[in-house]
Short mmCIF file of C-alpha atoms and ligand atoms in Angstrom, two decimals:
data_model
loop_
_atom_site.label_atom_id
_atom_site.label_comp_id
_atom_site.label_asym_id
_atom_site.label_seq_id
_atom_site.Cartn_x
_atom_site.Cartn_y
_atom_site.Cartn_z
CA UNK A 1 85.44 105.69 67.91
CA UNK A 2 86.50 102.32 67.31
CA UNK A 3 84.88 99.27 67.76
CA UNK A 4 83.36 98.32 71.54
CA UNK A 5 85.75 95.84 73.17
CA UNK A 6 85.19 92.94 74.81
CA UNK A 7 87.62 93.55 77.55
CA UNK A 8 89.89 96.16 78.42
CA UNK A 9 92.58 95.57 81.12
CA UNK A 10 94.38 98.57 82.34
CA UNK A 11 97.87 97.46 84.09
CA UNK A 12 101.06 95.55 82.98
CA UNK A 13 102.32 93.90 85.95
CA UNK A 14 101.61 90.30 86.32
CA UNK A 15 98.19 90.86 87.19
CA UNK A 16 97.01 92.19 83.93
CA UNK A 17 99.28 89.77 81.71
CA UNK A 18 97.62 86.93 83.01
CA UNK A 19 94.38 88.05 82.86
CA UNK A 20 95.39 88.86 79.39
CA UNK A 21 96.73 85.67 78.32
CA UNK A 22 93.35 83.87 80.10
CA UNK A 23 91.53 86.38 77.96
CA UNK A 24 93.30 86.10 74.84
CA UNK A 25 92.82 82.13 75.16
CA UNK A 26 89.26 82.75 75.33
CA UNK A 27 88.76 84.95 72.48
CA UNK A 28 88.17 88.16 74.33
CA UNK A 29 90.61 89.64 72.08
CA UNK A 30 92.06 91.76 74.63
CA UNK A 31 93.01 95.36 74.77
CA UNK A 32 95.71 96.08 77.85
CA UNK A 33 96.82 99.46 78.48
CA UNK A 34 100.41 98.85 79.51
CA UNK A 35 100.61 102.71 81.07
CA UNK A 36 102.38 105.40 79.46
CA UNK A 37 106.28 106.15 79.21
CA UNK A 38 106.55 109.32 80.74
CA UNK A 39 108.95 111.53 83.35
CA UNK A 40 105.74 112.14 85.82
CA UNK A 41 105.19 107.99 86.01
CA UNK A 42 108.85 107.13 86.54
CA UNK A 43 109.26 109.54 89.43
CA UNK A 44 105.86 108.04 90.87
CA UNK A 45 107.21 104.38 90.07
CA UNK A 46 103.85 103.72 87.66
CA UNK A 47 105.88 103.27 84.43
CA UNK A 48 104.48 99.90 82.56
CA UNK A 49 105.49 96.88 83.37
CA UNK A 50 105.14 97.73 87.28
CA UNK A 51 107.10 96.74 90.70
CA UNK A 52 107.77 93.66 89.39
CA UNK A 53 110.01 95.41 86.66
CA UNK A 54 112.03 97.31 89.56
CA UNK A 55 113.00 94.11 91.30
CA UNK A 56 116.40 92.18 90.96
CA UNK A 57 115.98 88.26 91.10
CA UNK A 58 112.94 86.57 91.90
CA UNK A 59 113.30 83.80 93.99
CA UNK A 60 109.89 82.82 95.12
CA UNK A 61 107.87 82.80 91.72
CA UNK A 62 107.29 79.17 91.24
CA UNK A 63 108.62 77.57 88.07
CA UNK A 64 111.56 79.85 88.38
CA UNK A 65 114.00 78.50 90.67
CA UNK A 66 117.26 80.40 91.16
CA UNK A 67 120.43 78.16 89.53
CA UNK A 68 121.08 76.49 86.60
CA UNK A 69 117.57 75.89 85.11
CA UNK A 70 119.43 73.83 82.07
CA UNK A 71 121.43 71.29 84.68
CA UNK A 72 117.81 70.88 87.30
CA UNK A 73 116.01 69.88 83.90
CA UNK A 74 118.95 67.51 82.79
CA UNK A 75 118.97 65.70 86.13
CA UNK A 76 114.97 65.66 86.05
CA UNK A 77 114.53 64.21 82.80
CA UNK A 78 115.78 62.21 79.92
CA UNK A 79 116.66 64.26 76.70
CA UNK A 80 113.38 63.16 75.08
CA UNK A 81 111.26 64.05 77.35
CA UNK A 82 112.51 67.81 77.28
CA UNK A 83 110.55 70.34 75.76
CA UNK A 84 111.83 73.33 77.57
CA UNK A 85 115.39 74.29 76.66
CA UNK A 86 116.46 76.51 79.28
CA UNK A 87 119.17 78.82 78.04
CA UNK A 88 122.98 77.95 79.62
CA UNK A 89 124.15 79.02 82.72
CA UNK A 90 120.85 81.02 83.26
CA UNK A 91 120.75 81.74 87.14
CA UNK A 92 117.08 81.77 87.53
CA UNK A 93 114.97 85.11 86.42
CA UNK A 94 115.15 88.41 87.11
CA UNK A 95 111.71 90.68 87.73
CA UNK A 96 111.99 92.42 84.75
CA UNK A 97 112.61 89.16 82.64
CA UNK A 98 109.92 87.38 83.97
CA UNK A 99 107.37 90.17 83.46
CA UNK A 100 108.82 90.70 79.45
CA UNK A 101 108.24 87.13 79.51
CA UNK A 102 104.64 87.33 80.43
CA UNK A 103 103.55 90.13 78.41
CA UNK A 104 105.51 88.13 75.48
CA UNK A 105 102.96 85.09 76.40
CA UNK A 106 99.83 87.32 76.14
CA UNK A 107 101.09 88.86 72.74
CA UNK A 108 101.64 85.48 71.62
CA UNK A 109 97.93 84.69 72.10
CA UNK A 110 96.88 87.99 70.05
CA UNK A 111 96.75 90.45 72.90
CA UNK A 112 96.57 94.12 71.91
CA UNK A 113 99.26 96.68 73.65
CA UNK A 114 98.80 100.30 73.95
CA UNK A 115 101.60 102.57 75.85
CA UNK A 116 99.00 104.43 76.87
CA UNK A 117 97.41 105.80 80.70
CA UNK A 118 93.39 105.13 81.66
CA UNK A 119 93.02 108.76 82.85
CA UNK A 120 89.36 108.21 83.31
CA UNK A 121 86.54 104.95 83.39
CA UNK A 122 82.68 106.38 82.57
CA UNK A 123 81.01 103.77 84.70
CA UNK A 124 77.62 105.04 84.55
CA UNK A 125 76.60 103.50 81.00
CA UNK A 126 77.39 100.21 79.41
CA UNK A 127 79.67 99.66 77.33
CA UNK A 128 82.13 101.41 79.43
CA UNK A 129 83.39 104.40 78.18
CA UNK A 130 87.82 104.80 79.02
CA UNK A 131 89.63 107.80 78.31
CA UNK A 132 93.30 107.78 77.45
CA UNK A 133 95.52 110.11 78.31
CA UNK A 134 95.64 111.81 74.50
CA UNK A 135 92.06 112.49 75.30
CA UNK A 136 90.47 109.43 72.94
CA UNK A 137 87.51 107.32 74.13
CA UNK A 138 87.60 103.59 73.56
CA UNK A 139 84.34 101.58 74.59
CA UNK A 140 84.10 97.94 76.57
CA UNK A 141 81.85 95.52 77.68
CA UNK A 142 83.90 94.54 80.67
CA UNK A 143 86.96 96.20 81.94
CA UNK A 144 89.68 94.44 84.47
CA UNK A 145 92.04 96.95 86.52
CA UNK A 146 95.42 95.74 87.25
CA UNK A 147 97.14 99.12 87.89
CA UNK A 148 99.03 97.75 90.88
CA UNK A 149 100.40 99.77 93.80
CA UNK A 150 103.55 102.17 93.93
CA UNK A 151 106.08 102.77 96.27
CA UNK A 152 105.10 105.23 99.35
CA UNK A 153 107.25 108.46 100.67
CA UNK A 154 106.81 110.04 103.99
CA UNK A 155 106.00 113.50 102.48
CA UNK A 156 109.10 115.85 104.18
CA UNK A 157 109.58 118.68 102.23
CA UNK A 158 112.96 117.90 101.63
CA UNK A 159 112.01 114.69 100.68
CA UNK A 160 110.62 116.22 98.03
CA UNK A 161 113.31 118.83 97.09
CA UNK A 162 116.48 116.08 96.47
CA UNK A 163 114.04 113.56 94.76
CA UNK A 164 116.00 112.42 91.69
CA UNK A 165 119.12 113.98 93.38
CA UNK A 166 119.55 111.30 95.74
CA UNK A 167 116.12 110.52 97.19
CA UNK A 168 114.41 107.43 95.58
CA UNK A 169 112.14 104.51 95.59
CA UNK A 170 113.84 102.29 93.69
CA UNK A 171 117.20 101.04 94.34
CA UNK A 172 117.54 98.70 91.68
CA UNK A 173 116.61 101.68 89.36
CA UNK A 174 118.94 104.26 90.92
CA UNK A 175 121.19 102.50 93.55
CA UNK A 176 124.70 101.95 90.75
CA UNK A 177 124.52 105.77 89.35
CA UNK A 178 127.73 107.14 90.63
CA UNK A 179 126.52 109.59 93.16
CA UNK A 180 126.08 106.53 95.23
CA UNK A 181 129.12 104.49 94.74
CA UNK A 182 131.22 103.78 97.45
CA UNK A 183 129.77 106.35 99.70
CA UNK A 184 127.16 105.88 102.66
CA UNK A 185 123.64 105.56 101.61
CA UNK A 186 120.32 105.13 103.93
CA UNK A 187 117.22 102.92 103.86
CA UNK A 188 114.21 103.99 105.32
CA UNK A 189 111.72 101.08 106.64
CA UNK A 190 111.81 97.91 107.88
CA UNK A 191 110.15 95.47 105.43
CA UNK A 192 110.99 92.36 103.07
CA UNK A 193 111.38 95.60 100.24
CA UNK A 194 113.70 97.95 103.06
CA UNK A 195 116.38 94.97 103.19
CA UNK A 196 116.04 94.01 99.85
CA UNK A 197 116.55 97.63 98.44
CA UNK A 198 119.48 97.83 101.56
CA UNK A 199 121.23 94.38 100.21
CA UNK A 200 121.60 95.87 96.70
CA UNK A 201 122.62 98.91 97.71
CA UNK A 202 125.47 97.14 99.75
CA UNK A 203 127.08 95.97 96.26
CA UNK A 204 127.66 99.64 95.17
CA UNK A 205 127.80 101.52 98.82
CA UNK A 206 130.04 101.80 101.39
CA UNK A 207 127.57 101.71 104.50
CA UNK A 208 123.77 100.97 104.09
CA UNK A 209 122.09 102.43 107.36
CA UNK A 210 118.40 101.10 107.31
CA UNK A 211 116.50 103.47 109.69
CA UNK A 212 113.88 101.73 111.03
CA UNK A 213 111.15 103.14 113.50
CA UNK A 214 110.50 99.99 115.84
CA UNK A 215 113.04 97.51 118.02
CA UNK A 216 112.31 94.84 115.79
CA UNK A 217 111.79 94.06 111.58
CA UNK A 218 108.74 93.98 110.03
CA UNK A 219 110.73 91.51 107.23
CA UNK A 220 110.50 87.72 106.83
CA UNK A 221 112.95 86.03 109.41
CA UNK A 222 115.20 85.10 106.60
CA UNK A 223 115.30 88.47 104.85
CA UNK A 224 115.79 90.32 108.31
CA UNK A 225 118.96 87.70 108.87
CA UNK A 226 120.20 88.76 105.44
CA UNK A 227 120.27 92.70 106.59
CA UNK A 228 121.90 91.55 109.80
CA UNK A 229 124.40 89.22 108.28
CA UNK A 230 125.27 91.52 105.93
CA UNK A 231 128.92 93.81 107.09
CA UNK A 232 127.95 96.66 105.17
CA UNK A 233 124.19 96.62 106.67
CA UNK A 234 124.15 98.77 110.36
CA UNK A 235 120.60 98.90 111.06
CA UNK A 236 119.53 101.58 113.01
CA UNK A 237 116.85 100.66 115.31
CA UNK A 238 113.53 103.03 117.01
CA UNK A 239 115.02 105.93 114.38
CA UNK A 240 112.97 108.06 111.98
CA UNK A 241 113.77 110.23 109.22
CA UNK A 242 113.59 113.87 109.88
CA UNK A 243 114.94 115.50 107.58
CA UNK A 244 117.21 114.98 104.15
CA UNK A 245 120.22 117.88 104.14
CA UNK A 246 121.52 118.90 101.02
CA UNK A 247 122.46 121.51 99.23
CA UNK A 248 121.20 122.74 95.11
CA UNK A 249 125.13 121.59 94.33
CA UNK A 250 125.51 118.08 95.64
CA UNK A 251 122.25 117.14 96.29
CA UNK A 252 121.46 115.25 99.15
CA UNK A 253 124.63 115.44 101.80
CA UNK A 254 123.04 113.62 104.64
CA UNK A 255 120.21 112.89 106.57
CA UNK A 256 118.99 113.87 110.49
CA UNK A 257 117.31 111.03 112.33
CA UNK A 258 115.27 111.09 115.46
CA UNK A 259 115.02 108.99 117.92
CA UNK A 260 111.54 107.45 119.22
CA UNK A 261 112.70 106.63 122.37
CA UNK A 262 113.67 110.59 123.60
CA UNK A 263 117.55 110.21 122.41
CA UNK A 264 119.20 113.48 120.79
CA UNK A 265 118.60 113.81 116.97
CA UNK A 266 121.89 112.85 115.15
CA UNK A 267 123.11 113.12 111.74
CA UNK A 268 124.72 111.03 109.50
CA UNK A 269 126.33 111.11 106.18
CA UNK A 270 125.07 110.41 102.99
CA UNK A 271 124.84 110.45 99.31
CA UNK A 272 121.50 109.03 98.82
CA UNK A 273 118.40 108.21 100.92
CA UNK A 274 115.93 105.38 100.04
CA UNK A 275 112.38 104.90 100.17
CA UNK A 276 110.94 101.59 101.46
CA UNK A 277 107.79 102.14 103.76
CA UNK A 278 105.39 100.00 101.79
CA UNK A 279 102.75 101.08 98.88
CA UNK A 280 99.79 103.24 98.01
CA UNK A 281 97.18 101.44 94.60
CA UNK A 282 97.31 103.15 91.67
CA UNK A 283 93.68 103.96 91.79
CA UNK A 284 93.10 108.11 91.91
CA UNK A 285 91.76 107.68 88.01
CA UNK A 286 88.77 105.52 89.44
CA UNK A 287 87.72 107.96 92.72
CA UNK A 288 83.99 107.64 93.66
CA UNK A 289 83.54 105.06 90.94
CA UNK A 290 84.41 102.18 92.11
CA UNK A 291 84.07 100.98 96.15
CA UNK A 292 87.43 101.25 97.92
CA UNK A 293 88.44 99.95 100.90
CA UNK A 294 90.09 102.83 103.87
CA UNK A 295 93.49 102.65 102.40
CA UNK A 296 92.24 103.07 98.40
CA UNK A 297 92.54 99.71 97.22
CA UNK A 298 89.81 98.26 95.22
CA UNK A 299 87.35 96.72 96.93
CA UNK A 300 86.38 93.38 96.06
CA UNK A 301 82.76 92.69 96.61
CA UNK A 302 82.26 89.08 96.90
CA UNK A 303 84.69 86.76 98.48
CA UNK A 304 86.51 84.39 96.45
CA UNK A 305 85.61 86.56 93.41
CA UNK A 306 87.51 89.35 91.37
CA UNK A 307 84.30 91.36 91.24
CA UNK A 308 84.39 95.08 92.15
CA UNK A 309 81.11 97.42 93.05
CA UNK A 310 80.18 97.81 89.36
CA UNK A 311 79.10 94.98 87.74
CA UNK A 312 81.60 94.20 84.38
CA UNK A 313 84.24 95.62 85.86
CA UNK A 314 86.83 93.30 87.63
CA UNK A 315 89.78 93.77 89.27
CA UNK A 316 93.27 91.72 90.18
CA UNK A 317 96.55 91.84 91.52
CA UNK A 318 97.86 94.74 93.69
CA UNK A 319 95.11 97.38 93.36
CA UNK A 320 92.75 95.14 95.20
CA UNK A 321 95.37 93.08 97.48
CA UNK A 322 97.18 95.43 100.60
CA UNK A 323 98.15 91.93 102.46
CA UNK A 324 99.86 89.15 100.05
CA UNK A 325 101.27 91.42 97.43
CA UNK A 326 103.45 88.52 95.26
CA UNK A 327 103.74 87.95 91.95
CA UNK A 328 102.65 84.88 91.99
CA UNK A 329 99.61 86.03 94.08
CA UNK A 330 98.78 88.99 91.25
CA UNK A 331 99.17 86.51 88.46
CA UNK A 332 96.69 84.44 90.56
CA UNK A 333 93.92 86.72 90.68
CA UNK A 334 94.91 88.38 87.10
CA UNK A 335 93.76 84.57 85.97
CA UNK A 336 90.68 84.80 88.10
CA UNK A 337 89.48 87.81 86.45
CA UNK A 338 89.80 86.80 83.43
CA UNK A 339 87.27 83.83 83.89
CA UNK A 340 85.14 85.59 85.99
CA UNK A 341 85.09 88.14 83.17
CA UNK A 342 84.47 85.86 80.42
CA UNK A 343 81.69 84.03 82.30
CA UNK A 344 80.08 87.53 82.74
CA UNK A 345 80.13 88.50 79.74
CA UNK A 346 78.71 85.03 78.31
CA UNK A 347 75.87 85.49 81.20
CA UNK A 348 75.30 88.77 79.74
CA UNK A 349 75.32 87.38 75.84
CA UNK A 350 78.68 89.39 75.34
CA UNK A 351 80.44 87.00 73.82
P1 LIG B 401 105.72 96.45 104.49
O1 LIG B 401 105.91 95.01 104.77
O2 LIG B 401 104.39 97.08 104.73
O3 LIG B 401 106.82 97.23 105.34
C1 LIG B 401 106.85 98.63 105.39
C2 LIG B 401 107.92 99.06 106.36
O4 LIG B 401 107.98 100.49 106.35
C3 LIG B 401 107.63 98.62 107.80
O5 LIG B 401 108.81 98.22 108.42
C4 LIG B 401 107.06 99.89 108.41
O6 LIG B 401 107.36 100.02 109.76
C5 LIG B 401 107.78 100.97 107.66
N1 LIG B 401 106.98 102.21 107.56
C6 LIG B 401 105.73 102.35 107.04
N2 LIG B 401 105.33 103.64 107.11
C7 LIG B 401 106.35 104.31 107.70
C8 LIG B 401 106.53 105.66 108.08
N3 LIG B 401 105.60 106.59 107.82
N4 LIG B 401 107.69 105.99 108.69
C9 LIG B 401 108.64 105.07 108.94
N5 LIG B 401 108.55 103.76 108.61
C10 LIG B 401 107.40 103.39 107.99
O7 LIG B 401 106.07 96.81 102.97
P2 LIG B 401 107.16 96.15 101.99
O8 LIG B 401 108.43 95.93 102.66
O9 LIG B 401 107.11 97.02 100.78
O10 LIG B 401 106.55 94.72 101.64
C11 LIG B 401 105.23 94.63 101.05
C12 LIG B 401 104.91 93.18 100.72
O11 LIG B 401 105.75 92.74 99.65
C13 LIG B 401 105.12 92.24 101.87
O12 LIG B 401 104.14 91.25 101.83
C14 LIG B 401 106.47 91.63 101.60
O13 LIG B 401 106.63 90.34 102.16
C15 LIG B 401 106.47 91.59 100.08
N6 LIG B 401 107.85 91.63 99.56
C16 LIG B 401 108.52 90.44 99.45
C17 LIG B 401 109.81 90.43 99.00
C18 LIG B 401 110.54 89.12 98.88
O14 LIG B 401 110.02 88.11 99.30
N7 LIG B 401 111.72 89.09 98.32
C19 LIG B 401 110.48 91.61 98.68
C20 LIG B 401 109.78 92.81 98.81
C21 LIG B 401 108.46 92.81 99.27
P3 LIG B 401 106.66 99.06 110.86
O15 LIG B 401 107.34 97.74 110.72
O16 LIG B 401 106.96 99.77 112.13
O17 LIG B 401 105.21 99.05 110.51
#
């Protein structure tokens, strides 16, 4: 077995960057499992670089603003002063640029990167003891989780039958394959992700129907005025998913939608049917060791701290966070563990 590490992280989404970057800065020397590259994680949208890699632009994360970076800097400053040369024409950043960028940043300060799953944390000992999923053992004197969250599904059986053959999670990831071109496509949910999934799909689709089951959008006022601005957006309202139809040919043919308010089922073409009904943490490796709140997520134990139930272990970003879920807000706490971690482990005489 190799050496016992300072700190382990186990996530790649902006959580565990920053924390890794913080880390690295420190002289943790930090070891981040980035996840492994496999069929099983795509399907389950827990491939590295997480959610943030499955978004299109990203508006919101400050320091990023969408436009011409290179012409906002020119008017803010003299030539000098500039440090940052933005590259020409850039339109802001995309999720998976900014998240390459990150883990770029923490290599840059020495961080260690293994494609690898956590498949299992010993928590009873110190140093922790983490298996990987080739079945190796590496040791650590604290450990920060940053495995993040993944995209739900409603569990139909025939959900489950056309997945890959027109049912997904991930429109950015699926929505241009051909299958989905110019033909009617549905959204299921209601959320910021529901009309941001439905709004891409619009480039490549002929008809988005977002099947929602209330009156009334669970998405930020401007995002829900984007789905209903949008022509190719018909949103249809108090309607749930009851089945996907298909056939082991084409794949998925259409979908059958009830009503909740007692109307007659009806069915409607389509090619493809997406998820977007909000998120489950990626947290079945740590059952029973860690405390968890009623929907799985991490639980942290003291407020304003990234500590968990086991003392040296930390956690940040998504796996620990059901309500903000941002970048910005995972980068945030990813920082925060990385102190609290490093003041631990210099409490402890770690480091
Ligand atoms: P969300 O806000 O929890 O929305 C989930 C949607 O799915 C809701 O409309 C919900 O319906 C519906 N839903 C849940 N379970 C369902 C079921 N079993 N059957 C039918 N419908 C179901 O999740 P999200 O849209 O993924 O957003 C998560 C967080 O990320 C939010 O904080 C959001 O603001 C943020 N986000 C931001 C952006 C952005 O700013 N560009 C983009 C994406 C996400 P009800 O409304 O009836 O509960």
């Amino acid at each position: 077995m190799a050496d016992v590490e300072k700190v382990i992280i186990i996530g790649s989404g902006p959580a565990g960057w920053t924390a890794a970057i913080y880390a690295a800065r420190a002289n943790l020397e930090p070891l981040v499992f980035e996840g492994a590259i496999t069929e099983e994680n795509r399907l389950a949208g827990t491939l590295p670089l997480g959610q943030l890699s499955l978004t299109t632009e990203v508006e919101n994360y400050p320091g990023f603003p969408a436009g011409n970076l290179e012409t906002y800097l020119d008017d803010a400053f003299e030539k000098s002063q500039r440090v940052m040369m933005a590259p020409h024409g850039k339109e802001g950043v995309s999720g998976p640029e900014l998240v390459e960028l990150m883990r770029q940043q923490a290599k840059n300060f020495g961080t260690r990167v293994v494609t690898q799953d956590v498949v299992d944390i010993d928590v009873d000992g110190h140093p922790f003891k983490l298996t990987t999923d080739d079945g190796k053992t590496h040791e650590a004197q604290a450990v920060i989780v940053a495995t993040g969250a993944r995209a739900n599904y409603l569990g139909l059986p025939s959900e489950e039958k056309f997945k890959n053959r027109g049912v997904s999670a991930c429109a950015v990831c699926d929505g241009a394959l051909p299958r989905f071109r110019n033909h009617a496509v549905a959204v299921v949910g209601g959320g910021d992700s529901a009309v941001e999934e439905a709004d891409y799909l619009s480039k490549f689709a002929s008809t988005v129907y977002m099947i929602h089951r209330r009156d009334e959008l669970r998405a930020s006022k401007i995002m829900a005025q984007r789905a209903i601005d949008n022509p190719k957006i018909e949103i249809l309202w108090s309607t749930t998913l009851a089945e996907v139809l298909g056939n082991d040919t084409d794949g998925v043919t259409g979908v059958r939608l009830e009503s909740t308010k007692g109307e007659a089922d009806v069915e409607k073409e389509v090619t493809g049917v997406f998820l977007a009904i909000g998120h489950t943490p990626n947290t079945a490796f740590l059952a029973d060791k860690l405390e968890m709140t009623a929907k799985k997520y991490i639980k942290w134990t003291t407020p304003g701290r990234t500590y968990t139930s086991v003392e040296g272990i930390f956690a940040a970003g998504d796996v620990a966070d059901d309500y903000y879920r941002q970048a910005v807000t995972a980068a945030g706490t990813g920082c925060m563990a990385a102190l609290d971690a490093e003041r631990w482990l210099a409490a402890k005489g770690f480091h």
